[in-house]
Amino acid sequence: MKITGAEILIESLKKEGVDTVFGIPGGVVLQIFDALYNEKDLRFILTRHEQGAAHAADGYARAKGKPGVALVTSGPGATNIVTGIANAHMDSIPIVVITGQVATRMIGNDAFQEADIVGITRPCTKYNFLVKDVDELAKTIKEAFYIASTGRPGPVLVDLPKDVSGARTDFVYPEKVSLRSYNPTYYGNKWQIKQAAQAIVRAKRPVIYAGGGVILSKASEALKELAEVNEIPVTLTLMGLGGFPGTHPLFLGMLGMHGTYAANMAVHDSDLLIAIGSRFDDRVTGKVTEFAPKAHIIHIDIDPTNIRKNIHVDTPIVGDVKNVLTELNKELKAFEESRGQGIKERKPWHAQIKAWEEEHPLAYKKSNKTIKPQYVIEKIYELTGGDAIVATDVGQHQMWVAQYFKFDRPGTNLTSGGLGTMGFGFPAAIGAQIACPDKLVFNVAGDGSFQMNVQELATAVLNKLPVKVAIINNGSLGMVRQWQELFFNRHYSGSILDGTPDYVKLAEAYGAVGLRAKSPSEVERVIKEAISIKRPVVMDFVVDPEENVFPMVPAGGANADMIFEEASQGEKEKGTGKKGRKNSVLPA
Amino acid sequence: MQHIINILVENKFGVLSRVSGLFSGRGFNIETISVGPTLDPSMSQMTIITMGDERIIEQIIKQLNKLIDVIKVVDLSEKDYIVRETALIKIHTSRPEDRGEALRITEIFRARVVDSTPATYTIEITGDENKIDAIINLLRPLGIKDIVRTGKIAIAREEMKAVALQEAKKIRA
Ligand SMILES: Cc1ncc(C[n+]2csc(CCOP(=O)(O)OP(=O)(O)O)c2C)c(N)n1
């Protein structure tokens, strides 16, 4: 029986196990929406902006570990979704985006709502397709999901012209995909793995530095085994948080620009750095020439372009992180007998790390008058028992979550790491809540970021998604304000958020619940109440507007030269760093 | 250092722009690029001449390999190779002595006159870059009206051992 391209699309999505599609309709996708009309097995979630649809699909993918799907119209629908695609691209998140396109014979004519979305998204997708023939459609969808979810995952866009979704053909869904030009390397080179094992056995001051690849490849257990058996301390990137338990005694905290002193010092002094599913991002390395200067570097990554892109690597291993770690753990078993001795020789290293941890633990100046943002994060952690998915936006609050929420499980830390997209958190939380209906889902938001996708309150309310938004309301684009304070003579140019709405009333206007805490004593009550309400809740935490994120490596500086907040622990000397700076008073 | 990279790609719509976009997006430079069909109509062959230190070339090759439509990447600079380009050069030849001079130069370089009018010759020359630059320099005093040069194309030299082996096989067969 011949069915339409629109129906083929829906059937193909179902074959891929898709249960939810996020998006917004429009002229050229009407046929597809018509096919969705009576569809029982596919849930369509109408977002209020296409960016929201992409981030929701992305949040869904991160929480569920399988591709998220978005469907939007041509032209403005397609261009609106680009930020969401770029975001998924930078963080290697598998999403499949279907965009409508004007009819094939109109393409290139500047037709109404035409945009060359394949051209526009070429550099920010893993791959994209323009389907010109309905007979190609099923195969294309199969390939789209295959490419999005294998190798180093990423977003794939399928541009579907109106006439193609209207044309009819027989539906045959291919069983397999074979692409002669796409063959990711899944298994590491045996010899290199052996080299790595030997380096690990020899090392006196080893550190593991792991990133989002551990989560994407579902390698947390293998990582834990590597760390525990060989007693190697672990630091994680922002994207890696949750890939190794945040409460584990071997965990050093995050590294990099706002990482812990212990993590940055340990990497700096290490004689062996084992980089796993991480890519030496500039926010991680600081000044590259002073990053892990004494270390032999092992780098395990599925994407060969990540290796030696920013930094010299001594032992490169291309492969799926989980496979490589499993092999490496096996290889290390050969050294079982000598292990005890090696571990003994590392005692001074562990002692040194402990000393660093004690010298500069993460700290902030507590207050019983104003709410400290870090206190809010600590309380959320405490009151959820850490058993929550936390999506963040971008800015200071994001860093405080990374520092103070101890993620124990993969897929619970949803953050925009690579692109740093304000407005990511709330729609991502919505996607995660749909993926995991029984989980407690928080969005820790900045007041600036929240306003970028606040319209999705309607989506949350309508779909009865009990997402808890915790706005860290500091009245400013805090991270920008912090940099201006520290490096631009306190010229708060464009960073003060005057004219912000009353978030409680705003929540209520959408039919959500609004709660507010203005003093530290109210924080706990507000969080508890929010958790007890099985509806979307917006919590407005009116926090200290001058709080800064510390420690901090100034952009381009070396990680070993961190600055600390003086005020946080009284006058303190710093490791090898420069003097910390005093907080300023904001202009009225 | 200059590198000559041969890239075998899917013969599909948009592939050239994926490859050139990779270079522009990552700040790699392209000195010349040429694209042509292969024996298999589903594939095309590109030759790109680029510059960069070892680290950049390593990235270029890895990034090219990562493109979904790229089937094979070969850095010919690591091998012995033959490189050629073609130029079409149109020169002024209104004076009879210029026509004679132009023909002599053409002959010396084993080039060909492919079009002729009373006032112009169009000369076709194929060779490596040095040869083409040399003929251009010699023709310049006559007055060059127009030049069109192709990008470079290159192919690895067959290793002598392999050739010998093939010959041997032929003889046996
Ligand atoms: C879409 C977007 N625009 C601009 C920026 C630049 N930027 C980075 S952090 C930041 C401030 C974020 O403010 P807010 O959401 O209130 O969070 P806070 O830093 O105050 O916690 C800005 C503007 C960005 N990351 N994303």
mmCIF file of C-alpha atoms in Angstrom, chain A residues 48 426-427 430 450 453-465 467 469 471 503-513 536-538:
data_model
loop_
_atom_site.group_PDB
_atom_site.id
_atom_site.type_symbol
_atom_site.label_atom_id
_atom_site.label_comp_id
_atom_site.label_asym_id
_atom_site.label_seq_id
_atom_site.Cartn_x
_atom_site.Cartn_y
_atom_site.Cartn_z
ATOM 1 C CA ARG A 48 6.334 27.968 22.495
ATOM 2 C CA PHE A 426 14.353 25.303 31.350
ATOM 3 C CA PRO A 427 13.404 23.615 28.076
ATOM 4 C CA ILE A 430 11.093 19.936 30.333
ATOM 5 C CA PHE A 450 15.366 32.163 32.515
ATOM 6 C CA ASN A 453 12.965 30.783 27.279
ATOM 7 C CA VAL A 454 10.420 31.717 29.905
ATOM 8 C CA GLN A 455 7.618 31.129 27.383
ATOM 9 C CA GLU A 456 8.029 27.391 27.942
ATOM 10 C CA LEU A 457 6.170 27.802 31.228
ATOM 11 C CA ALA A 458 3.107 27.237 29.086
ATOM 12 C CA THR A 459 4.547 23.949 27.824
ATOM 13 C CA ALA A 460 5.304 22.780 31.352
ATOM 14 C CA VAL A 461 1.901 23.746 32.714
ATOM 15 C CA LEU A 462 -0.102 22.348 29.822
ATOM 16 C CA ASN A 463 1.691 19.010 29.943
ATOM 17 C CA LYS A 464 1.595 18.855 33.746
ATOM 18 C CA LEU A 465 5.354 18.598 34.015
ATOM 19 C CA VAL A 467 9.663 20.828 36.801
ATOM 20 C CA VAL A 469 12.723 26.121 38.471
ATOM 21 C CA ILE A 471 15.924 31.189 39.823
ATOM 22 C CA TYR A 503 8.637 35.901 38.915
ATOM 23 C CA VAL A 504 6.006 34.705 41.340
ATOM 24 C CA LYS A 505 3.281 36.566 39.500
ATOM 25 C CA LEU A 506 4.748 35.531 36.188
ATOM 26 C CA ALA A 507 4.544 31.870 37.206
ATOM 27 C CA GLU A 508 1.007 32.346 38.366
ATOM 28 C CA ALA A 509 0.031 34.075 35.147
ATOM 29 C CA TYR A 510 1.009 30.896 33.317
ATOM 30 C CA GLY A 511 -0.801 28.695 35.798
ATOM 31 C CA ALA A 512 2.338 27.507 37.558
ATOM 32 C CA VAL A 513 3.138 27.960 41.224
ATOM 33 C CA PRO A 536 5.547 23.244 37.753
ATOM 34 C CA VAL A 537 6.981 25.565 40.361
ATOM 35 C CA VAL A 538 9.086 28.687 39.960
#
